Amino acid sequence: MNTSRFTNFQSLGIGIGLRVPHYDHILSRRPAVDWFEIISENYLVDGGRPLEVLDQIMAQYQVVQHGVGLYPGSAQGLNWDHLRKLKKLVQRTKTPWISDHLCWGSVDGTSSHDLLPMPYTREAVEQCAENLRIAQDFLERPLAVENVSSYAEFKDSTMTEWEFLTEVVEHADCGILLDVNNIYVSSVNHGFNPLDYVENVPHERVAQMHIAGHSRYERFIIDTHDHPVIDPVWKLYARAIELCGPTATLLEWDDKIPPFEEVHAEALKAKRFWNHTVETRHAEVAHVV
Amino acid sequence: MAALREPVFGSSRELTSLPPRDGEVSADFATLAENEIISTPNLHAHERLELYHRQYWFRLLDSIDEDFPALKRLLGAEKFWRLIEAYLEIVPSRSFTLRHLGSGLADFLKVHPGLAGGHPVQAAELAQLEYALCDIFEAPARPAVAAEKLVEATLALQPHLRLFAFRTPVDGLWRLGDDVAVPAELLVLPAGEADFHVAIFRHQARQIVRRIRREEFSLLQSIVATGSLAAALDSSDATAEEVRAWFQSWTELGWLCERELPASPAKIKILESSNNHLPVIVPLHHHL
């Protein structure tokens, strides 16, 4: 299984996003789940129901923090108040690593509550890498940055998205949360081959993967996280696992959320690609021997 | 960011609950798309920017719709959405979470009573009540003070307890079901000072709205102001029997706790509730 300094030398299996409609099921049935991913911003609070539930979940399960508000692409730098809150939560959850998105989304304190795409330029690489380095040092946890799904590309871009991602993580010396569904969504919206993306990122830096469903319209795809994973995304995931090895994987399901068992069953489909990769590697070793 | 915050028009607007509005996005919006974004055979640059623009509005409108159901019922859908659109245009989110999106709505209604239909005071107070319900969801709960420490401890109220003195019986409006006509008496604006006292708090993972008597409200306020049970009781007109009953209830609900150290008068903020003249005193950190 894929462990490295980017996963804090911990190996996790198949996880699920912790969502409010599943709270009661998880707390009462205690299903066998490898780990839960929490949205950090849902728990950056002083107390109340969110932290009560989180503490109960943490008593039984490993949780990993995934954020939506770091905005490392911000030209105005990081929000230190936000970082301090994140660090307090990191100390509470003991998350092995922490992830957020390669994007921007806030200007002068006004938030878009969105993950907005970046121009893929040298200047943006340097800005993002500096912000990520600062955040990783301050949080004292390995930081993995996630590729976002996008609907627009900038004229100023001088490189592909995967080149940009690679440059950023190498300059920041951080990990990657490879969202396979996002690669697929963006490939359709922008007209590139998603395999080029998967094959050209630095695989040794991939700490975690995301899979999810999306909504296809006549002329574009929106990343809605409200459907099962489609076959082309599973195929892309299979290739990513071949290249990176079995990697901690999380299914995102954020809207029209079905019962817990359905979400868990969908997530566990990822295991078959792990098994296939492990068997293939064993066969290769046996052949050599 | 300025492009995202522009009002939505046309087909994007039709996908929302917002009432019809003539117009179109600004020339700056079109220029930004043309200058910065690549067009593809499937989507023009303007359409690609519009995808982000409409998602910004969908996300905010969905969130605020969940938080103010009773206000929406009072105003009716059309007036409610007109109010929310005006509010979001002027008061954008400055928080990392959408849970705080409605934090300024009550104050906005006080400044813009014309957007509240025929009942501006009720609307503002209802917005205050409904946002308090959101707010206490994530407020901490501190250990209740032990009975033997009640006399010598410096007391405070639970951070998840909010006290309001309203001019109108908005808790009655809040309790109405979706299909119930609003009784006329709930819409009358009483003369004089705010005289509807309400405690909003969390108990056993539920948010609760409870009407309390003026004397109970005053005693709780005195405890917050002085931190002293003896001093609060000295200034209270309540009978011993009333006080005993309130204490029993407060103990069961764990309303009283010890004031967080370092105790400082600077941590107390006095807020005016709607148009009344009765101060509502709550610890400042509730509102950060």
Coordinates of C-alpha atoms in Angstrom, one line a residue:
Chain A
M1 CA 0.0 0.0 0.0
N2 CA 1.2 3.5 -0.8
T3 CA 2.9 5.1 2.2
S4 CA 5.4 7.8 2.2
R5 CA 6.3 11.1 3.9
F6 CA 3.3 12.5 2.1
T7 CA 0.9 10.2 4.1
N8 CA 2.9 10.6 7.3
F9 CA 4.0 7.0 6.7
Q10 CA 0.4 5.8 7.4
S11 CA -1.6 3.6 5.1
L12 CA -5.3 3.9 4.9
G13 CA -7.8 2.0 2.8
I14 CA -11.1 3.1 1.3
G15 CA -12.9 5.9 3.1
I16 CA -16.1 7.8 3.0
G17 CA -16.9 11.5 3.5
L18 CA -18.5 12.0 6.8
R19 CA -21.9 13.7 6.1
V20 CA -24.8 14.8 8.4
P21 CA -27.4 12.4 7.1
H22 CA -25.2 9.4 8.1
Y23 CA -24.4 10.5 11.6
D24 CA -27.1 8.4 13.3
H25 CA -26.3 5.3 11.3
I26 CA -22.6 5.5 11.9
L27 CA -22.9 6.2 15.7
S28 CA -25.6 3.5 16.3
R29 CA -24.4 0.7 13.9
R30 CA -20.6 1.4 13.9
P31 CA -20.1 0.1 10.4
A32 CA -16.7 -1.3 9.4
V33 CA -15.2 1.7 7.5
D34 CA -11.4 2.1 7.0
W35 CA -11.6 5.9 7.7
F36 CA -13.7 9.0 7.3
E37 CA -12.8 12.3 5.6
I38 CA -14.2 15.4 7.3
I39 CA -14.6 18.8 5.7
S40 CA -12.4 20.8 8.0
E41 CA -14.6 24.0 7.8
N42 CA -17.6 22.1 9.2
Y43 CA -15.7 21.7 12.4
L44 CA -13.9 25.0 12.8
V45 CA -16.3 25.8 15.6
D46 CA -16.1 26.4 19.4
G47 CA -18.4 23.5 20.2
G48 CA -21.9 22.3 19.8
R49 CA -23.2 19.4 17.8
P50 CA -20.5 19.3 15.1
L51 CA -17.7 18.7 17.7
E52 CA -19.8 16.4 19.8
V53 CA -20.3 14.1 16.8
L54 CA -16.7 14.4 15.7
D55 CA -15.4 13.3 19.1
Q56 CA -17.7 10.3 19.0
I57 CA -16.5 9.4 15.5
M58 CA -12.9 9.8 16.4
A59 CA -13.3 7.4 19.3
Q60 CA -14.0 4.7 16.8
Y61 CA -12.4 5.7 13.5
Q62 CA -9.5 7.4 11.9
V63 CA -10.4 10.7 10.4
V64 CA -8.6 12.7 7.7
Q65 CA -9.1 16.5 7.3
H66 CA -10.0 17.9 3.9
G67 CA -10.5 21.6 3.5
V68 CA -12.3 23.9 1.2
G69 CA -11.1 27.3 2.5
L70 CA -7.3 27.4 2.4
Y71 CA -7.3 29.0 -1.0
P72 CA -3.5 28.6 -1.7
G73 CA -4.0 30.4 -5.0
S74 CA -4.8 33.7 -3.3
A75 CA -2.5 36.5 -4.4
Q76 CA -3.2 38.1 -1.1
G77 CA -1.6 35.3 0.8
L78 CA -3.1 33.0 3.4
N79 CA -5.8 33.9 6.0
W80 CA -4.0 33.4 9.3
D81 CA -7.1 33.4 11.4
H82 CA -8.3 30.5 9.3
L83 CA -4.9 28.7 9.6
R84 CA -5.0 29.0 13.4
K85 CA -8.4 27.5 13.5
L86 CA -7.3 24.7 11.2
K87 CA -4.3 24.0 13.4
K88 CA -6.5 23.7 16.5
L89 CA -8.6 21.2 14.6
V90 CA -5.5 19.3 13.4
Q91 CA -4.5 18.9 17.0
R92 CA -7.9 17.6 17.9
T93 CA -8.3 15.1 15.1
K94 CA -4.6 14.0 14.8
T95 CA -5.2 13.7 11.1
P96 CA -2.2 12.0 9.5
W97 CA -2.2 14.5 6.6
I98 CA -4.4 17.4 5.6
S99 CA -5.6 18.3 2.2
D100 CA -7.1 21.3 0.4
H101 CA -7.7 22.5 -3.2
L102 CA -5.4 24.1 -5.7
C103 CA -7.6 27.2 -6.3
W104 CA -8.5 30.6 -5.1
G105 CA -11.9 31.8 -3.8
S106 CA -11.7 34.8 -1.6
V107 CA -10.8 38.5 -2.2
D108 CA -10.4 41.1 0.6
G109 CA -12.2 38.8 3.0
T110 CA -15.3 38.3 0.8
S111 CA -15.8 34.6 0.1
S112 CA -17.1 33.0 -3.1
H113 CA -17.6 29.6 -1.3
D114 CA -16.3 28.2 -4.6
L115 CA -13.1 26.5 -5.8
L116 CA -12.1 28.9 -8.6
P117 CA -9.5 27.9 -11.2
M118 CA -6.1 29.5 -11.6
P119 CA -4.2 30.7 -14.6
Y120 CA -1.4 28.2 -15.1
T121 CA 1.5 30.6 -15.1
R122 CA 5.0 30.7 -13.6
E123 CA 3.9 33.6 -11.3
A124 CA 0.9 31.5 -10.0
V125 CA 3.2 28.5 -9.4
E126 CA 5.4 30.6 -7.2
Q127 CA 2.5 32.2 -5.3
C128 CA 0.7 28.8 -4.7
A129 CA 3.9 27.1 -3.7
E130 CA 4.8 29.8 -1.2
N131 CA 1.3 29.7 0.4
L132 CA 1.4 25.8 0.5
R133 CA 4.9 25.8 2.1
I134 CA 3.8 28.3 4.8
A135 CA 0.6 26.3 5.5
Q136 CA 2.4 23.0 5.7
D137 CA 5.0 24.3 8.0
F138 CA 2.5 26.0 10.3
L139 CA 0.1 23.1 10.4
E140 CA 2.9 20.6 11.1
R141 CA 1.2 17.9 9.0
P142 CA 1.9 16.7 5.4
L143 CA -0.3 18.8 3.1
A144 CA -1.8 17.3 -0.1
V145 CA -3.2 19.6 -2.7
E146 CA -6.2 18.6 -4.8
N147 CA -6.8 19.3 -8.5
V148 CA -10.2 21.0 -8.9
S149 CA -12.8 20.4 -11.6
S150 CA -13.1 23.5 -13.7
Y151 CA -15.3 25.1 -16.3
A152 CA -13.0 27.8 -17.6
E153 CA -9.4 28.1 -18.8
F154 CA -7.4 31.3 -18.8
K155 CA -5.8 32.9 -21.9
D156 CA -2.8 33.7 -19.7
S157 CA -2.0 30.0 -19.1
T158 CA 1.4 28.9 -20.3
M159 CA 1.3 25.2 -19.3
T160 CA -1.2 22.4 -18.9
E161 CA -3.0 21.8 -15.7
W162 CA -1.0 18.7 -14.8
E163 CA 2.3 20.6 -15.5
F164 CA 1.1 23.3 -13.3
L165 CA 0.1 20.9 -10.5
T166 CA 3.5 19.2 -10.8
E167 CA 5.4 22.4 -10.6
V168 CA 3.4 23.6 -7.6
V169 CA 3.8 20.4 -5.5
E170 CA 7.5 20.1 -6.4
H171 CA 8.2 23.8 -5.5
A172 CA 6.1 23.5 -2.3
D173 CA 7.4 20.0 -1.6
C174 CA 3.9 18.8 -0.7
G175 CA 1.7 15.8 -1.7
I176 CA -1.1 15.5 -4.2
L177 CA -4.7 14.5 -3.6
L178 CA -5.5 13.2 -7.0
D179 CA -9.2 13.7 -7.8
V180 CA -9.8 11.3 -10.7
N181 CA -13.4 12.5 -11.2
N182 CA -12.2 16.1 -11.4
I183 CA -9.7 15.1 -14.0
Y184 CA -12.4 13.5 -16.1
V185 CA -14.8 16.4 -15.6
S186 CA -12.2 19.0 -16.7
S187 CA -11.0 16.8 -19.6
V188 CA -14.5 16.9 -21.1
N189 CA -15.0 20.6 -20.4
H190 CA -11.6 21.5 -21.8
G191 CA -11.0 18.8 -24.4
F192 CA -7.9 17.1 -23.2
N193 CA -7.1 13.4 -22.8
P194 CA -7.5 12.5 -19.1
L195 CA -4.9 9.7 -19.4
D196 CA -2.3 12.4 -20.2
Y197 CA -3.1 14.0 -16.8
V198 CA -3.0 10.7 -14.8
E199 CA 0.2 9.5 -16.5
N200 CA 2.2 12.8 -16.1
V201 CA 1.8 13.8 -12.5
P202 CA 4.5 12.8 -10.0
H203 CA 3.0 9.5 -8.8
E204 CA 5.3 9.3 -5.8
R205 CA 3.7 12.4 -4.3
V206 CA 0.1 11.1 -4.6
A207 CA -1.1 10.7 -0.9
Q208 CA -4.8 10.2 -1.5
M209 CA -7.3 9.9 -4.3
H210 CA -10.9 11.1 -4.7
I211 CA -13.6 9.4 -6.8
A212 CA -17.2 10.8 -7.2
G213 CA -20.1 11.1 -9.6
H214 CA -21.1 14.1 -11.6
S215 CA -23.8 15.5 -13.8
R216 CA -23.5 15.5 -17.6
Y217 CA -25.3 18.2 -19.6
E218 CA -25.4 18.6 -23.4
R219 CA -22.3 20.8 -23.6
F220 CA -20.5 20.4 -20.3
I221 CA -20.2 18.4 -17.1
I222 CA -20.8 19.8 -13.6
D223 CA -19.0 18.2 -10.7
T224 CA -22.1 17.6 -8.5
H225 CA -21.1 14.6 -6.3
D226 CA -24.6 13.4 -6.5
H227 CA -24.3 10.2 -8.6
P228 CA -22.5 6.9 -8.5
V229 CA -19.0 6.8 -10.2
I230 CA -19.3 6.3 -13.9
D231 CA -17.3 3.6 -15.8
P232 CA -14.8 6.0 -17.6
V233 CA -13.9 7.4 -14.2
W234 CA -13.4 3.9 -12.8
K235 CA -11.1 3.2 -15.8
L236 CA -9.1 6.3 -15.1
Y237 CA -8.9 5.3 -11.4
A238 CA -7.7 1.9 -12.4
R239 CA -4.8 3.5 -14.4
A240 CA -4.0 5.8 -11.5
I241 CA -3.8 2.9 -9.1
E242 CA -1.6 1.0 -11.5
L243 CA 0.8 4.0 -11.6
C244 CA 0.7 5.0 -7.9
G245 CA 0.0 1.7 -6.3
P246 CA -3.0 1.1 -3.9
T247 CA -3.6 4.6 -2.4
A248 CA -6.0 5.8 0.3
T249 CA -9.2 6.5 -1.6
L250 CA -12.3 8.4 -0.7
L251 CA -15.7 8.4 -2.4
E252 CA -17.4 11.9 -2.3
W253 CA -21.2 12.0 -2.2
D254 CA -22.4 15.4 -1.2
D255 CA -25.9 15.9 -2.7
K256 CA -29.0 13.6 -3.0
I257 CA -27.1 11.5 -0.4
P258 CA -28.4 7.9 -0.4
P259 CA -28.4 5.6 2.6
F260 CA -25.1 4.8 4.2
E261 CA -24.9 1.2 2.9
E262 CA -25.3 2.4 -0.7
V263 CA -22.5 5.0 -0.4
H264 CA -20.2 2.5 1.3
A265 CA -20.8 -0.2 -1.3
E266 CA -20.0 2.3 -4.1
A267 CA -16.8 3.2 -2.3
L268 CA -15.7 -0.4 -1.8
K269 CA -15.8 -1.0 -5.6
A270 CA -12.4 0.7 -5.6
K271 CA -11.0 -2.3 -3.8
R272 CA -11.2 -4.5 -7.0
F273 CA -8.7 -2.2 -8.7
W274 CA -6.4 -2.4 -5.7
N275 CA -6.6 -6.2 -5.8
H276 CA -5.9 -6.3 -9.5
T277 CA -2.8 -4.1 -9.2
V278 CA -1.5 -6.1 -6.2
E279 CA -2.0 -9.4 -8.1
T280 CA -0.4 -8.1 -11.2
R281 CA 2.7 -6.9 -9.2
H282 CA 3.0 -10.2 -7.5
A283 CA 2.8 -12.0 -10.8
E284 CA 5.5 -9.7 -12.2
V285 CA 7.8 -10.4 -9.2
A286 CA 7.2 -14.2 -9.5
H287 CA 8.0 -14.0 -13.2
V288 CA 11.3 -12.2 -12.5
V289 CA 12.2 -14.7 -9.7
Chain B
M1 CA -15.1 38.2 -7.6
A2 CA -17.0 41.3 -8.6
A3 CA -18.3 39.4 -11.7
L4 CA -19.6 36.6 -9.5
R5 CA -21.5 39.0 -7.2
E6 CA -23.4 40.7 -10.0
P7 CA -27.2 39.9 -10.0
V8 CA -28.3 36.9 -12.1
F9 CA -30.5 37.5 -15.1
G10 CA -32.1 35.6 -18.0
S11 CA -31.8 31.8 -18.1
S12 CA -29.6 31.6 -15.0
R13 CA -32.2 33.5 -13.0
E14 CA -35.0 31.2 -14.2
L15 CA -33.2 28.3 -12.6
T16 CA -33.4 30.0 -9.2
S17 CA -36.4 31.0 -7.0
L18 CA -35.7 34.7 -7.5
P19 CA -38.6 36.7 -8.9
P20 CA -38.3 38.0 -12.5
R21 CA -36.0 41.0 -13.0
D22 CA -35.2 42.7 -16.2
G23 CA -31.6 43.5 -17.1
E24 CA -28.4 41.8 -18.0
V25 CA -24.9 41.5 -16.5
S26 CA -22.6 44.5 -16.9
A27 CA -20.3 45.3 -19.8
D28 CA -17.4 44.6 -17.4
F29 CA -18.6 41.0 -17.0
A30 CA -18.5 40.5 -20.8
T31 CA -15.2 42.2 -21.1
L32 CA -13.7 40.1 -18.4
A33 CA -14.8 36.9 -20.1
E34 CA -13.6 38.1 -23.5
N35 CA -10.2 39.2 -22.3
E36 CA -9.4 36.4 -19.8
I37 CA -11.2 33.2 -20.7
I38 CA -10.7 30.8 -23.6
S39 CA -13.8 30.0 -25.7
T40 CA -14.2 26.4 -26.8
P41 CA -16.3 24.9 -29.6
N42 CA -18.9 23.9 -26.9
L43 CA -18.9 27.0 -24.7
H44 CA -18.2 30.7 -25.3
A45 CA -16.0 32.4 -22.8
H46 CA -19.1 34.4 -21.5
E47 CA -21.0 31.1 -20.9
R48 CA -18.1 29.6 -19.0
L49 CA -17.9 32.6 -16.7
E50 CA -21.6 32.5 -16.4
L51 CA -21.4 28.9 -15.1
Y52 CA -19.4 30.2 -12.1
H53 CA -21.7 33.2 -11.7
R54 CA -24.8 31.1 -11.5
Q55 CA -23.2 28.5 -9.2
Y56 CA -22.3 31.4 -6.8
W57 CA -25.9 32.4 -6.6
F58 CA -27.3 28.9 -6.4
R59 CA -25.0 28.0 -3.5
L60 CA -25.9 31.1 -1.5
L61 CA -29.6 31.0 -2.2
D62 CA -29.8 27.3 -1.2
S63 CA -28.0 27.9 2.0
I64 CA -30.1 30.9 3.2
D65 CA -33.4 29.2 2.2
E66 CA -32.6 26.4 4.7
D67 CA -31.9 28.9 7.5
F68 CA -35.0 31.2 7.4
P69 CA -38.1 29.1 6.7
A70 CA -40.4 31.0 9.1
L71 CA -39.3 34.4 7.7
K72 CA -40.0 33.1 4.2
R73 CA -43.5 31.9 5.4
L74 CA -44.2 35.4 6.9
L75 CA -43.1 37.4 3.8
G76 CA -44.2 35.0 1.1
A77 CA -41.8 33.5 -1.4
E78 CA -41.6 36.5 -3.7
K79 CA -40.9 39.2 -1.1
F80 CA -38.5 36.8 0.7
W81 CA -36.4 36.3 -2.4
R82 CA -36.4 40.0 -3.2
L83 CA -35.2 40.6 0.3
I84 CA -32.5 37.9 0.1
E85 CA -31.2 39.1 -3.2
A86 CA -30.9 42.7 -2.0
Y87 CA -29.2 41.5 1.2
L88 CA -26.7 39.3 -0.6
E89 CA -25.9 42.1 -3.1
I90 CA -25.0 44.4 -0.2
V91 CA -23.8 42.0 2.5
P92 CA -21.6 39.3 0.8
S93 CA -20.3 36.4 2.8
R94 CA -17.2 37.2 4.8
S95 CA -17.0 33.9 6.6
F96 CA -15.3 30.6 5.7
T97 CA -18.7 28.9 6.1
L98 CA -22.1 29.4 4.6
R99 CA -23.6 28.8 8.1
H100 CA -22.9 32.4 8.9
L101 CA -24.4 33.8 5.7
G102 CA -27.6 35.1 7.5
S103 CA -25.8 36.7 10.4
G104 CA -26.5 40.2 9.2
L105 CA -30.0 39.7 7.9
A106 CA -31.8 41.1 11.0
D107 CA -29.8 44.3 11.0
F108 CA -30.3 44.6 7.3
L109 CA -34.0 44.4 7.7
K110 CA -33.9 47.2 10.3
V111 CA -32.1 49.4 7.8
H112 CA -34.3 48.4 4.9
P113 CA -37.8 48.0 6.5
G114 CA -39.4 48.5 3.0
L115 CA -38.1 45.1 2.0
A116 CA -40.0 43.4 4.9
G117 CA -43.5 43.6 3.4
G118 CA -46.1 45.0 5.8
H119 CA -44.4 43.7 9.0
P120 CA -40.9 45.1 9.3
V121 CA -40.6 44.6 13.1
Q122 CA -41.8 41.0 13.0
A123 CA -39.6 40.2 10.0
A124 CA -36.4 41.6 11.7
E125 CA -37.2 39.9 15.0
L126 CA -37.9 36.6 13.2
A127 CA -34.6 36.9 11.3
Q128 CA -32.9 37.4 14.7
L129 CA -34.6 34.3 16.2
E130 CA -33.9 32.1 13.2
Y131 CA -30.3 33.1 13.0
A132 CA -29.9 32.5 16.7
L133 CA -31.0 28.9 16.1
C134 CA -28.2 28.5 13.5
D135 CA -25.7 30.2 15.8
I136 CA -26.3 28.0 18.9
F137 CA -25.8 24.9 16.8
E138 CA -22.1 25.4 17.0
A139 CA -21.8 27.2 20.3
P140 CA -19.9 25.4 23.1
A141 CA -21.5 23.8 26.1
R142 CA -19.6 24.4 29.4
P143 CA -19.9 22.3 32.5
A144 CA -22.9 23.4 34.6
V145 CA -21.9 24.9 37.9
A146 CA -22.2 22.6 40.8
A147 CA -25.0 23.4 43.3
E148 CA -22.6 23.8 46.2
K149 CA -20.6 26.4 44.2
L150 CA -23.6 28.6 43.2
V151 CA -23.1 31.1 45.9
E152 CA -19.4 31.8 45.7
A153 CA -18.8 31.2 42.0
T154 CA -18.7 34.0 39.4
L155 CA -21.6 32.9 37.2
A156 CA -22.3 33.1 33.5
L157 CA -24.9 31.6 31.2
Q158 CA -24.1 28.7 28.9
P159 CA -22.6 30.0 25.6
H160 CA -25.4 28.2 23.7
L161 CA -28.1 30.1 25.6
R162 CA -29.4 33.4 24.0
L163 CA -31.9 35.7 25.6
F164 CA -34.1 38.1 23.6
A165 CA -36.6 40.7 24.5
F166 CA -38.8 41.1 21.4
R167 CA -41.5 43.7 20.7
T168 CA -43.7 41.0 19.0
P169 CA -44.6 37.4 19.7
V170 CA -42.2 36.1 17.0
D171 CA -41.8 32.8 18.7
G172 CA -45.5 32.2 17.9
L173 CA -44.8 33.1 14.3
W174 CA -41.9 30.7 14.2
R175 CA -43.9 27.8 15.6
L176 CA -46.6 28.1 12.9
G177 CA -46.7 25.2 10.4
D178 CA -46.3 25.7 6.7
D179 CA -50.0 25.4 5.9
V180 CA -51.4 27.5 8.8
A181 CA -52.7 31.0 8.1
V182 CA -51.0 33.6 10.3
P183 CA -53.4 34.6 13.1
A184 CA -54.0 38.3 13.1
E185 CA -53.0 38.8 16.7
L186 CA -49.4 37.6 15.9
L187 CA -49.1 40.5 13.4
V188 CA -50.3 43.3 15.7
L189 CA -47.5 45.6 16.7
P190 CA -47.9 46.1 20.5
A191 CA -47.3 49.6 21.8
G192 CA -44.6 50.2 24.4
E193 CA -41.5 48.3 25.3
A194 CA -40.4 44.9 24.2
D195 CA -42.4 42.5 26.4
F196 CA -42.0 39.1 24.8
H197 CA -39.0 37.4 26.4
V198 CA -37.5 34.3 24.7
A199 CA -34.7 32.0 25.6
I200 CA -33.1 30.0 22.7
F201 CA -30.8 27.2 23.7
R202 CA -29.5 23.8 23.0
H203 CA -30.5 20.7 25.0
Q204 CA -29.7 17.1 24.3
A205 CA -28.6 17.9 20.7
R206 CA -31.8 19.9 20.0
Q207 CA -32.3 23.6 19.5
I208 CA -35.2 24.9 21.7
V209 CA -37.1 28.1 21.7
R210 CA -38.9 28.9 25.0
R211 CA -40.9 31.9 26.1
I212 CA -39.9 33.0 29.6
R213 CA -41.4 35.6 31.9
R214 CA -40.0 39.1 32.1
E215 CA -38.9 38.6 35.8
E216 CA -37.0 35.4 34.8
F217 CA -35.4 37.2 31.9
S218 CA -34.4 40.1 34.2
L219 CA -32.8 37.8 36.8
L220 CA -30.8 36.0 34.1
Q221 CA -29.6 39.3 32.8
S222 CA -28.6 40.3 36.3
I223 CA -26.6 37.2 36.7
V224 CA -24.8 37.9 33.4
A225 CA -24.1 41.5 34.4
T226 CA -22.9 40.9 38.0
G227 CA -21.8 37.2 37.9
S228 CA -23.2 37.0 41.4
L229 CA -26.2 35.1 42.4
A230 CA -26.6 37.2 45.6
A231 CA -26.4 40.5 43.8
A232 CA -28.8 39.3 41.1
L233 CA -31.3 38.2 43.7
D234 CA -31.0 41.5 45.6
S235 CA -32.2 43.4 42.5
S236 CA -35.0 41.0 41.7
D237 CA -38.7 41.5 42.4
A238 CA -39.5 37.8 42.0
T239 CA -40.9 35.8 44.8
A240 CA -38.9 33.0 46.5
E241 CA -41.2 30.4 45.1
E242 CA -40.7 31.8 41.5
V243 CA -36.9 31.9 42.0
R244 CA -36.9 28.3 43.3
A245 CA -38.9 27.0 40.3
W246 CA -36.6 28.9 37.8
F247 CA -33.5 27.5 39.5
Q248 CA -34.9 24.0 39.3
S249 CA -35.4 24.5 35.5
W250 CA -32.0 26.1 34.9
T251 CA -30.3 23.3 36.8
E252 CA -32.1 20.7 34.8
L253 CA -31.0 22.5 31.6
G254 CA -27.6 23.3 32.9
W255 CA -28.0 27.0 32.0
L256 CA -25.6 28.3 34.7
C257 CA -21.9 27.8 34.4
E258 CA -18.8 29.5 35.8
R259 CA -17.5 32.6 34.0
E260 CA -14.5 31.8 31.9
L261 CA -11.2 33.2 33.2
P262 CA -9.9 35.7 33.0
A263 CA -13.2 37.3 33.9
S264 CA -13.4 40.8 32.5
P265 CA -16.2 43.4 32.1
A266 CA -14.8 43.9 28.6
K267 CA -16.2 40.5 27.6
I268 CA -19.7 41.8 28.0
K269 CA -21.5 43.5 25.2
I270 CA -24.9 45.2 25.3
L271 CA -27.0 44.7 22.3
E272 CA -30.3 46.5 21.5
S273 CA -32.9 44.0 20.3
S274 CA -34.9 45.4 17.3
N275 CA -36.6 48.7 18.3
N276 CA -37.0 48.0 21.9
H277 CA -35.2 49.9 24.7
L278 CA -34.5 46.9 26.8
P279 CA -30.8 45.9 26.5
V280 CA -30.1 42.2 25.9
I281 CA -26.8 41.2 27.4
V282 CA -24.8 38.3 26.0
P283 CA -21.2 37.4 26.2
L284 CA -19.3 39.0 23.3
H285 CA -17.7 35.8 22.1
H286 CA -21.2 34.5 21.0
H287 CA -21.0 36.9 18.1
L288 CA -17.5 36.6 16.9

